[in-house]
Coordinates of C-alpha atoms in Angstrom, one line a residue:
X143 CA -13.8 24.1 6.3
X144 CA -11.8 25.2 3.4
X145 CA -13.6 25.2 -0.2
X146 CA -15.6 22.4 -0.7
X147 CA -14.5 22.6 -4.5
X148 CA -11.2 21.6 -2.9
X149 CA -12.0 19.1 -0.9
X150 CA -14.3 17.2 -3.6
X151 CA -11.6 17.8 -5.8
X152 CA -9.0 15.6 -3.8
X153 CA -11.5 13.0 -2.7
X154 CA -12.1 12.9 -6.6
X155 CA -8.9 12.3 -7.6
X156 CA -6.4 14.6 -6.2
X157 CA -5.5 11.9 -3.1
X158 CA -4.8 9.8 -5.7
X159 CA -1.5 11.7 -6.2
X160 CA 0.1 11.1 -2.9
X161 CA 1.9 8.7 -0.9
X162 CA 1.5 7.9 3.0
X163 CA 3.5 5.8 4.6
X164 CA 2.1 3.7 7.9
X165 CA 4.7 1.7 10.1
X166 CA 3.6 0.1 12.7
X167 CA 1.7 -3.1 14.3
X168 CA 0.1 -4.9 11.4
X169 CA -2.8 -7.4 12.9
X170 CA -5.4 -9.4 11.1
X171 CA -9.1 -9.5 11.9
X172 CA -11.0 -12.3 11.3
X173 CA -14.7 -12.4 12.5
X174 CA -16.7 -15.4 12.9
X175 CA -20.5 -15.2 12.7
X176 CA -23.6 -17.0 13.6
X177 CA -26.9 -17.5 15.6
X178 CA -27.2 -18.7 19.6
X179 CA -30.3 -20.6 20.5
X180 CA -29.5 -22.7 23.2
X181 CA -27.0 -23.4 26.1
X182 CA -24.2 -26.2 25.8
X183 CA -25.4 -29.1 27.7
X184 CA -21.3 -29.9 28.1
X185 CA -20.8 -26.4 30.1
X186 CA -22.6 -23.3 30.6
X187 CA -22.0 -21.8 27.7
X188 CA -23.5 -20.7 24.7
X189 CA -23.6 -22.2 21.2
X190 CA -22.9 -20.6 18.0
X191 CA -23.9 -22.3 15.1
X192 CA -21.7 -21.3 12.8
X193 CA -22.8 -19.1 9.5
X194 CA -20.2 -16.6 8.8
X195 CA -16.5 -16.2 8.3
X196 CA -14.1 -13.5 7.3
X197 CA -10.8 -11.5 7.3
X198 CA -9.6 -7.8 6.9
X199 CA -6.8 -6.2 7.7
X200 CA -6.5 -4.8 11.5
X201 CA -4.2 -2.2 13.4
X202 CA -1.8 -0.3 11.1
X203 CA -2.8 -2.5 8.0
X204 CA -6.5 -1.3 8.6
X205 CA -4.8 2.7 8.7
X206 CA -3.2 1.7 5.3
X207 CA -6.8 0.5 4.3
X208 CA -8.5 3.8 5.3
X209 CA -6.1 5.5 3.0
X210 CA -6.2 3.3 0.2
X211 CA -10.0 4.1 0.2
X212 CA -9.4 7.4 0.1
X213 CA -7.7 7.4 -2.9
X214 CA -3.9 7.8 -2.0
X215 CA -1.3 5.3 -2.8
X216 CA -0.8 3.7 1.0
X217 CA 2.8 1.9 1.7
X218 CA 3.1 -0.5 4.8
X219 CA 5.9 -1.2 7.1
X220 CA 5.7 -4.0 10.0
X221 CA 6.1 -7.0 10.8
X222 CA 4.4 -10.4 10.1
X223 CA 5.0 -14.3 10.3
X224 CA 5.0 -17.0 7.7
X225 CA 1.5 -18.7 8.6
X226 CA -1.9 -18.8 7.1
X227 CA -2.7 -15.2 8.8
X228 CA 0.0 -13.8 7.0
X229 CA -1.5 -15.2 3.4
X230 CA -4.9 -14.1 4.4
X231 CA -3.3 -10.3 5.3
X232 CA -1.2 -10.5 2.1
X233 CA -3.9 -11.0 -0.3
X234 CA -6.3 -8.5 1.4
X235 CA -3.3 -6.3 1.1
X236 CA -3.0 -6.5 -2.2
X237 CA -6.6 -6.5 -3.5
X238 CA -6.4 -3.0 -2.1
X239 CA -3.2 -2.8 -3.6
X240 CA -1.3 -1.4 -0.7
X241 CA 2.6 -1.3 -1.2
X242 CA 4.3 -3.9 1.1
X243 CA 7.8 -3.7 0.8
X244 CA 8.2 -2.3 4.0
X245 CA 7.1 -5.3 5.9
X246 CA 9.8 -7.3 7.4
X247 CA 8.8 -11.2 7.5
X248 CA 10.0 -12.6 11.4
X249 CA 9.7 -15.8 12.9
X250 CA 6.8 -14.7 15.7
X251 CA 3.6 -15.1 14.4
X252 CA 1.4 -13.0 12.5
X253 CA -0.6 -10.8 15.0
X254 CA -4.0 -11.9 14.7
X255 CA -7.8 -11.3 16.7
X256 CA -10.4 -13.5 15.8
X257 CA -14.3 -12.0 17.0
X258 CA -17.0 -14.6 17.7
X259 CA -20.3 -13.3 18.0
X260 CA -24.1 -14.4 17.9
X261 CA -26.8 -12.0 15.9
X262 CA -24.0 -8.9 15.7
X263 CA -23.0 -9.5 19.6
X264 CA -19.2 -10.0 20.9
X265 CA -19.3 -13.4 23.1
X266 CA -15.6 -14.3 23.1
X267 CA -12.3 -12.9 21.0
X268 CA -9.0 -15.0 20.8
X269 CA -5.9 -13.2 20.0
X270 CA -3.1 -14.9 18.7
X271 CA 0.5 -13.2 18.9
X272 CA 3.8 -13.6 20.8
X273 CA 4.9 -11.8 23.7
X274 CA 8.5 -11.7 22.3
X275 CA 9.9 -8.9 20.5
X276 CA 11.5 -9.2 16.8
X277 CA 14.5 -10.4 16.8
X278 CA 17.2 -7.8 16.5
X279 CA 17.8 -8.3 12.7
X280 CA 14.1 -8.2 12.0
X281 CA 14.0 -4.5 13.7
X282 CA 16.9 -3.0 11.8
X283 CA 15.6 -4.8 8.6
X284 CA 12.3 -2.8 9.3
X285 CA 14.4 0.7 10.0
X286 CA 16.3 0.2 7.2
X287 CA 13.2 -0.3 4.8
X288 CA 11.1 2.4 6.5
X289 CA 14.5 5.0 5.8
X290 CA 14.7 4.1 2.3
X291 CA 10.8 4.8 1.6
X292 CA 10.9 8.2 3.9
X293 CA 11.8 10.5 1.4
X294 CA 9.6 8.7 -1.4
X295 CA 6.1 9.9 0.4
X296 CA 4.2 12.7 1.4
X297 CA 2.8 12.0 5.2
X298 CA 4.1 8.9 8.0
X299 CA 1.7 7.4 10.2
X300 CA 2.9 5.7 13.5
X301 CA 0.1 3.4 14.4
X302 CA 1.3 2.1 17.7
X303 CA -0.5 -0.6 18.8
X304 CA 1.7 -1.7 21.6
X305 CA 2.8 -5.5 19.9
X306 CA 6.4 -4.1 19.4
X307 CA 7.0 -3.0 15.9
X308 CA 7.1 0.6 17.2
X309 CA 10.4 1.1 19.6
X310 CA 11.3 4.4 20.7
X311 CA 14.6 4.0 18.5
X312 CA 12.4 3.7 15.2
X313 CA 9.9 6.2 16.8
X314 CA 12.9 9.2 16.9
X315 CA 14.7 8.1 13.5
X316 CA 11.3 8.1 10.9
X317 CA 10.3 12.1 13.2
X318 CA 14.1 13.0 12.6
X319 CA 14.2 11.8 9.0
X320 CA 10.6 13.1 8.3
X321 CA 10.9 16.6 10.0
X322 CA 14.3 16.8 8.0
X323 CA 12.4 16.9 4.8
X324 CA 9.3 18.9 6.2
X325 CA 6.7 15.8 5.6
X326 CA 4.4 15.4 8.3
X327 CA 4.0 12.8 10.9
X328 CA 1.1 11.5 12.4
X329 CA 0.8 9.1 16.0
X330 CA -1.8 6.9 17.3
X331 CA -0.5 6.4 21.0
X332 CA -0.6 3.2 23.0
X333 CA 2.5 4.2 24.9
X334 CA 1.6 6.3 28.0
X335 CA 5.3 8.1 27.5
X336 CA 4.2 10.7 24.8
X337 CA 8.2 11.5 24.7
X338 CA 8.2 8.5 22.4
X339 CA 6.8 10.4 19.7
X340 CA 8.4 13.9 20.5
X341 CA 8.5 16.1 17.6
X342 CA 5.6 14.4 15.8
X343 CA 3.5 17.0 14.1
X344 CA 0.4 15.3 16.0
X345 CA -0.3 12.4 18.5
X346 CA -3.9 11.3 18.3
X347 CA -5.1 9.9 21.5
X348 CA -8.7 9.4 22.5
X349 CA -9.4 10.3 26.4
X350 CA -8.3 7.1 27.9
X351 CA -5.2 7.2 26.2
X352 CA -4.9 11.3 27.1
X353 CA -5.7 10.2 30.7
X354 CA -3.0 7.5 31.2
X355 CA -0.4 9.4 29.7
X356 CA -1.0 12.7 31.9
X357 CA -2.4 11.3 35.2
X358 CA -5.7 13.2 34.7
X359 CA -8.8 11.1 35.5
X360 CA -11.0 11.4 31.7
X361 CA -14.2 12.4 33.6
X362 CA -12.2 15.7 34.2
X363 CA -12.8 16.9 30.9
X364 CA -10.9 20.8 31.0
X365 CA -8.4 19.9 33.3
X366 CA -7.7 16.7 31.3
X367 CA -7.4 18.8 28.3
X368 CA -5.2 21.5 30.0
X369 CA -3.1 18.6 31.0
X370 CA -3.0 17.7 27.1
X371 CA -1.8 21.1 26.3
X372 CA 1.2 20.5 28.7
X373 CA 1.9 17.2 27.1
X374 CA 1.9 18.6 23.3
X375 CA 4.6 21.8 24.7
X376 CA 6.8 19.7 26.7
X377 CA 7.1 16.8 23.3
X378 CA 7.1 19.3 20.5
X379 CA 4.2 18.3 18.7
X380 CA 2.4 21.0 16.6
X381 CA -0.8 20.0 17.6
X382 CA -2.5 17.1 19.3
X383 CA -5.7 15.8 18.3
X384 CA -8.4 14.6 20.9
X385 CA -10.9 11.9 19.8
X386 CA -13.3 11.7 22.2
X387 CA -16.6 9.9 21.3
X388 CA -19.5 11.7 21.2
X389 CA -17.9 14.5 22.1
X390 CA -16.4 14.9 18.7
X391 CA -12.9 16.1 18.3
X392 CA -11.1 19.1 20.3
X393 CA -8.0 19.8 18.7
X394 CA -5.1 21.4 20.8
X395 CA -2.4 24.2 19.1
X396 CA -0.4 27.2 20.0
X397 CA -3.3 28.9 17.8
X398 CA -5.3 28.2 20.7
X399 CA -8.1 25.0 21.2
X400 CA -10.8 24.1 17.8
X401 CA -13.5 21.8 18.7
X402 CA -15.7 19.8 15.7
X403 CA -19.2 18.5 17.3
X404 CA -19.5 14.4 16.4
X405 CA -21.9 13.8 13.9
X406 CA -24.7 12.2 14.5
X407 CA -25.7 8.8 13.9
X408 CA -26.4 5.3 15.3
X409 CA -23.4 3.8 16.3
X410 CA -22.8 0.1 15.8
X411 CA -19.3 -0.9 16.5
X412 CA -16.5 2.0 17.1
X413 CA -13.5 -0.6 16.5
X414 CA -11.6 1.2 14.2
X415 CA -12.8 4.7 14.5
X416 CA -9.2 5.8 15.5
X417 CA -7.3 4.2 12.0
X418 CA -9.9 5.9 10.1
X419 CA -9.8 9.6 11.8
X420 CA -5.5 9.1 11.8
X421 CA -5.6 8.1 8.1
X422 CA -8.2 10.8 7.1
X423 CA -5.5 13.5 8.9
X424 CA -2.2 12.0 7.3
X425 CA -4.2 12.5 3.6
X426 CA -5.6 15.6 4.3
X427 CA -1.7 16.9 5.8
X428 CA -0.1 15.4 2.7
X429 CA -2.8 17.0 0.9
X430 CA -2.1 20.7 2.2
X431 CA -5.1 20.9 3.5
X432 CA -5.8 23.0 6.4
X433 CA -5.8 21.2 10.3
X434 CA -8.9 22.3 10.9
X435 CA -10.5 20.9 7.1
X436 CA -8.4 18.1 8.0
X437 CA -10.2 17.3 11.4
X438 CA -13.8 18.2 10.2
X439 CA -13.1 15.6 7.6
X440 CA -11.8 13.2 9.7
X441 CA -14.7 13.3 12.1
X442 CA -17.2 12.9 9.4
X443 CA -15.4 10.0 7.9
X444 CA -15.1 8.7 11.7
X445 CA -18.8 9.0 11.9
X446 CA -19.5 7.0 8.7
X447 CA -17.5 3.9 9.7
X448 CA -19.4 3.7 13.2
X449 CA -22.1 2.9 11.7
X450 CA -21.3 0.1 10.1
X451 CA -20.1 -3.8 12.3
X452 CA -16.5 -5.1 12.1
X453 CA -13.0 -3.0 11.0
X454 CA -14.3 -1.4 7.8
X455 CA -12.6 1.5 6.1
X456 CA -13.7 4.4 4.9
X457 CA -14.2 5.1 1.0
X458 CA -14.2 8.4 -0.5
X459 CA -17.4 7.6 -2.2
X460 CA -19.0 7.8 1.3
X461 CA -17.3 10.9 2.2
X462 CA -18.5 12.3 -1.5
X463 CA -22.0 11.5 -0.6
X464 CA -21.6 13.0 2.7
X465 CA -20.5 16.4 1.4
X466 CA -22.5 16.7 -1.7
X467 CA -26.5 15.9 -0.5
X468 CA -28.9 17.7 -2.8
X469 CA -30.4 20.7 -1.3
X470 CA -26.6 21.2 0.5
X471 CA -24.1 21.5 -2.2
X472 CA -23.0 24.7 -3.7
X473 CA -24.5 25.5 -7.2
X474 CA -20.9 26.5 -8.2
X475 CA -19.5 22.8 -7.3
X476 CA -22.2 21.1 -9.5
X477 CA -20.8 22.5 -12.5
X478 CA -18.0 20.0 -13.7
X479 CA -16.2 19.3 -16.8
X480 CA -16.1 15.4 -18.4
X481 CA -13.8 14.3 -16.6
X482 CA -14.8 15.8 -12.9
X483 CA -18.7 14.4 -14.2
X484 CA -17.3 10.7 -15.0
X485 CA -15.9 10.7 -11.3
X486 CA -18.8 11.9 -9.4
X487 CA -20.7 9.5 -10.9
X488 CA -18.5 6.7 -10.4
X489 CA -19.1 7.7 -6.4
X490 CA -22.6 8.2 -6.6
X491 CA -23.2 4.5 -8.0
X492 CA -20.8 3.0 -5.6
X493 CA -23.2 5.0 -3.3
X494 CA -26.0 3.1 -4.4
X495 CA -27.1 6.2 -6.1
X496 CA -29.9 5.8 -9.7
X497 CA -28.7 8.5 -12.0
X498 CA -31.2 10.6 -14.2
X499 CA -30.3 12.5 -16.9
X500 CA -31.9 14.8 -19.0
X501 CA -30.8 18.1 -21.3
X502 CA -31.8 21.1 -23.2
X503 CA -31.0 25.1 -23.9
X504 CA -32.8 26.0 -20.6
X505 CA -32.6 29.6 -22.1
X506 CA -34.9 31.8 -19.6
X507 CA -35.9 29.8 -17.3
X508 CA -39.9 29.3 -16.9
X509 CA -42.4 27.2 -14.7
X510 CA -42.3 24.6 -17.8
X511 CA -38.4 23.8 -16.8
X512 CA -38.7 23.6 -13.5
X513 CA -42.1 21.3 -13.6
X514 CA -39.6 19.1 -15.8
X515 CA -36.9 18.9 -13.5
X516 CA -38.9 18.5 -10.7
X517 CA -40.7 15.2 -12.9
X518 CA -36.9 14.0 -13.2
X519 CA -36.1 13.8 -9.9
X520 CA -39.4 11.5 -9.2
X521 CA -37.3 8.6 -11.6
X522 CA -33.8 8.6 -9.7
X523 CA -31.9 10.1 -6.7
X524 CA -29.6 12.0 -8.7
X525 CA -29.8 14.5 -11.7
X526 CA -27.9 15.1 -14.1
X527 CA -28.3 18.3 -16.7
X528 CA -26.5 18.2 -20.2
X529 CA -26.8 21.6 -21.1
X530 CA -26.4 23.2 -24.6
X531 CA -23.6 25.7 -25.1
X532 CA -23.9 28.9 -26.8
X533 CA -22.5 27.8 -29.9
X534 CA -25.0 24.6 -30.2
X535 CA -27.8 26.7 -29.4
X536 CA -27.0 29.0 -32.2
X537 CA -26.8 26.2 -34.8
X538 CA -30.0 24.9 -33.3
X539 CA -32.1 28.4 -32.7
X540 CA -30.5 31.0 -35.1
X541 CA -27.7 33.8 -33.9
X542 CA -30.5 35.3 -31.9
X543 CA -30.1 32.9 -29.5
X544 CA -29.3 32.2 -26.5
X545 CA -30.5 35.4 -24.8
X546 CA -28.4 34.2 -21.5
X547 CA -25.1 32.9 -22.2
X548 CA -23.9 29.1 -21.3
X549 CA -21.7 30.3 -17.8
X550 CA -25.1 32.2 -16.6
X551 CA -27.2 29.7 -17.5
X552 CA -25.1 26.6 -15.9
X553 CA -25.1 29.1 -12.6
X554 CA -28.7 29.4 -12.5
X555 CA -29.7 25.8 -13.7
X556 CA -26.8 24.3 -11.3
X557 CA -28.8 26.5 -8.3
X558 CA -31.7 24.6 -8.5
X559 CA -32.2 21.7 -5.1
X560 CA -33.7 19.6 -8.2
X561 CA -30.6 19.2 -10.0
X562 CA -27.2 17.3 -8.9
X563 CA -24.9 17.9 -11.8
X564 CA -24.8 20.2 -14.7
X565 CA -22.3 19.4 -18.0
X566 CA -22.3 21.3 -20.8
X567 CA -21.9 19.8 -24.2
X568 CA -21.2 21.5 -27.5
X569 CA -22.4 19.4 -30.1
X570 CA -25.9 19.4 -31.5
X571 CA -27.1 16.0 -29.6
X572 CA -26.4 15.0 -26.4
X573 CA -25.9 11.6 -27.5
X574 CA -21.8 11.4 -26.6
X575 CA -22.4 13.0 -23.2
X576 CA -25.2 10.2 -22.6
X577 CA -22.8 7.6 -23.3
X578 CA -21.0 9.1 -20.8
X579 CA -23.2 8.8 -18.1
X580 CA -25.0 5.8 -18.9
X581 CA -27.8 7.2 -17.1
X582 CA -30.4 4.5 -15.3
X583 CA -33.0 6.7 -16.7
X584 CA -33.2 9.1 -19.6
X585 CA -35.8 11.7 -19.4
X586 CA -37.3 13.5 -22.6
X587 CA -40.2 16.7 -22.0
X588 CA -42.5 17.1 -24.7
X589 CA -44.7 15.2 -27.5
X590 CA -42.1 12.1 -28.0
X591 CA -42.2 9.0 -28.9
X592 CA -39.7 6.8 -26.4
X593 CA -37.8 5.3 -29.4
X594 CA -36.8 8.1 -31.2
X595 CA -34.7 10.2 -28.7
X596 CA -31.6 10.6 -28.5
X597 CA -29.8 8.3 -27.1
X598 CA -32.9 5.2 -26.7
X599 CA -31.0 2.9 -28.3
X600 CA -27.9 3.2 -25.5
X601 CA -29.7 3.8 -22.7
X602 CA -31.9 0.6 -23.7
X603 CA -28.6 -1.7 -24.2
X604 CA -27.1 -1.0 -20.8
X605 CA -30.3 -1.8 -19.1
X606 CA -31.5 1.7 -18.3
X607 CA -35.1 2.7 -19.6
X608 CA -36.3 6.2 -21.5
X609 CA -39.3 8.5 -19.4
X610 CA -41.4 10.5 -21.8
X611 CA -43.3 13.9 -19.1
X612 CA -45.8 16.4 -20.8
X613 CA -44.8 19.8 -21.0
X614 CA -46.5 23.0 -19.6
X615 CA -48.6 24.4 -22.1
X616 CA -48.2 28.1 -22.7
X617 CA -44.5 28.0 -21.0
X618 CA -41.1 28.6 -23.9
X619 CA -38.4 30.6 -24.2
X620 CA -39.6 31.4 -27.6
X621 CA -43.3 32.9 -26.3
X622 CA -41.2 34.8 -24.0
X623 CA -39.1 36.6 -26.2
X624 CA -42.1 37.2 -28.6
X625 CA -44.0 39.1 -25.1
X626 CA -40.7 40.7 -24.8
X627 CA -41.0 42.4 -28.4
X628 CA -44.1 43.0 -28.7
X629 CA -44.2 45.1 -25.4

């Protein structure tokens, strides 16, 4: 994986900067929930008292989802009906604030699949949609609008899904149009005919779909994936990506075949696993990012939403806390500026994350800094350490001081498993950097009363609380530097 600096720094803001476009078929999900006790006397049946209802967006709306959480700005082309579906879609739409001027209003209605199930088990699901296709209006309406928004983004995303908004006309203009203007384009397959997507920088199907469109059975695992390689030369694509379950993800190139393991964890319902791993790509692509960051990505943030029951996207927060666990980040990437700072913690607490916070000099660090550290980390899952630059120390300890200069010293402190974040600040009191963080629990070493440290009075009004710990007797900086001289 490239840089994890880079990739934190796009899932922190960077996505926020791009546009992807996703035509295709745009569905509704709708989920109804309760508890089954007992057989109908009526019919043999069971029945599901009823304690549960809603909606989210499905098929290529649920792709424009995935990217909206990811940050990017996520435009939708497809069609939909003029019924209550369409209302429920519309307003889930726009909550997320996905662009929908490339949807195309028709008189079919609005493709929908409603899931009944009893204590988080399927029994029945009812689909509603038409077996006609648009009328002939409605699809050059939709290739019209999908032209005009082309040039305006960064990545397309066909998310075929079968129900007709994806001809093979449409299909060959938005690859000519894109390829024209070098932006990359992304397919989820339904079709079994792969030439419908020819010159697509990458198809995306999992092994059924790689099976039914080559003839291989899926059980045949290398000769299936030989077949693929045949499929991707003969359509022109630059790569094709192969989901396969626990298997992971075994990417396909002329730079030869890149596998990334699945990650581990209990999985719960694998309805849209695909959206999520196709959205994942089309950021990452728009984003520069390499194919195989891209993928690695893409199958952590597909093992995330497994996890989890119903048609849920991914949010970058998750993918944050994914890459950034406390003894595995990089000290480098735990040094951030206020801005980078605000953001992580904005992920961390949509995480579910308590933030500590303490601060100091931290000049030579001793067994009395670590113990406090340590003690922070007992009040909070994450730590965050406002450290003095060189300047402040020197108006606060003479121009002596500080023996280690503030770049070192953010290195070594940001090294440490116990801390999560390191800021430096430049004033004399932390006091404007605590307002910052708003910390759930401010942490103070030494002979203290709660009340009169820096940054109570905040910390109290926003519901947080101030931790006095002891120091280690015998442990400065200053007794230090005295051994030092007097050796």
């Amino acid at each position: 994986m490239q840089e994890i600096h880079e990739v934190l720094a796009l899932l922190e803001g960077g996505f926020s900067n791009l546009k992807v476009l996703v035509v295709g078929d745009l569905m509704l999900d709708r989920y109804i929930l309760g508890e089954v006790d007992r057989i109908s006397p009526e019919a043999p049946v069971p029945v599901l008292r009823h304690a549960q209802r809603y909606e989210r967006p499905g098929g290529a709306a649920n792709v424009a989802m995935n990217l909206a959480g990811l940050g990017c700005q996520a435009l939708l082309a497809g069609f939909w009906g003029s019924d209550t579906e369409q209302r429920e879609l519309s307003a889930a739409l726009d909550a997320a604030k996905i662009d929908t001027a490339g949807v195309v209003s028709t008189a079919l209605p609005t493709i929908s699949k409603t899931r009944i199930l009893g204590r988080m088990q399927q029994l029945l699901r009812l689909d509603i949609e038409s077996r006609d296709s648009p009328a002939a209006i409605d699809r050059q309406r939709l290739q019209e609008r999908v032209e005009q928004l082309i040039p305006k983004v960064h990545a397309v995303v066909l998310s075929d899904y079968a129900k007709g908004a994806l001809s093979a006309e449409l299909c060959e203009v938005v690859i000519r149009t894109a390829r024209q203007t070098g932006i990359p384009v992304l397919a989820d397959p339904k079709s079994p005919d792969f030439s419908k997507y020819s010159g697509a920088t990458t198809v995306c199907p999992n092994l059924n779909e790689l099976a039914a469109a080559t003839g291989v059975s899926m059980h045949e695992l290398e000769a299936l994936l030989a077949a693929g390689e045949a499929q991707r030369l003969e359509h022109d694509l630059k790569f094709l990506t192969v989901t396969m379950s626990e298997k992971g993800i075994r990417v396909l190139s002329d730079a030869g075949m890149y596998h990334s393991p699945a990650r581990a964890r209990e999985v719960y319902d694998v309805s849209g696993a695909g959206d999520t791993v196709i959205a994942t790509l089309a950021a990452c692509l728009a984003a520069g990012l390499k194919n195989e960051t891209a993928v690695e990505l893409a199958n952590l943030a597909a093992g995330i939403v497994v996890a989890k029951v119903g048609t849920v996207p991914i949010a970058r927060h998750e993918l944050v806390a994914a890459l950034t666990p406390s003894s595995g980040i990089s000290g480098a990437e735990k040094i951030l500026d206020g801005d980078r700072l605000t953001q992580r913690i904005k992920e961390w607490r949509a995480a579910g994350e308590s933030i500590v916070f303490t601060n100091g000099c931290f000049d030579l660090l001793h067994v009395g800094h670590i113990t406090l550290l340590e003690d922070c980390r007992r009040f909070g899952s994450k730590l965050v350490l406002g450290l003095n630059s060189d300047d402040s120390i020197r108006r606060l300890k003479g121009p002596s001081r500080p023996i280690v200069g503030d770049r070192e010293r953010s290195r070594v402190m940001a090294a440490l498993a116990a801390v999560d974040a390191v800021v430096l600040f430049e004033e004399d009191t932390p006091l404007e950097l605590i307002r910052t963080v708003k910390p759930d629990v401010l942490v103070k070493g030494g002979d203290y009363i709660a009340e009169n440290v820096v940054g109570y009075e905040d910390v109290m009004a926003h519901g947080g609380r101030v931790e006095i710990v002891p120091t280690v007797e015998g442990f400065s900086t200053t007794n230090i530097v005295r051994k030092l001289q007097g050796s």
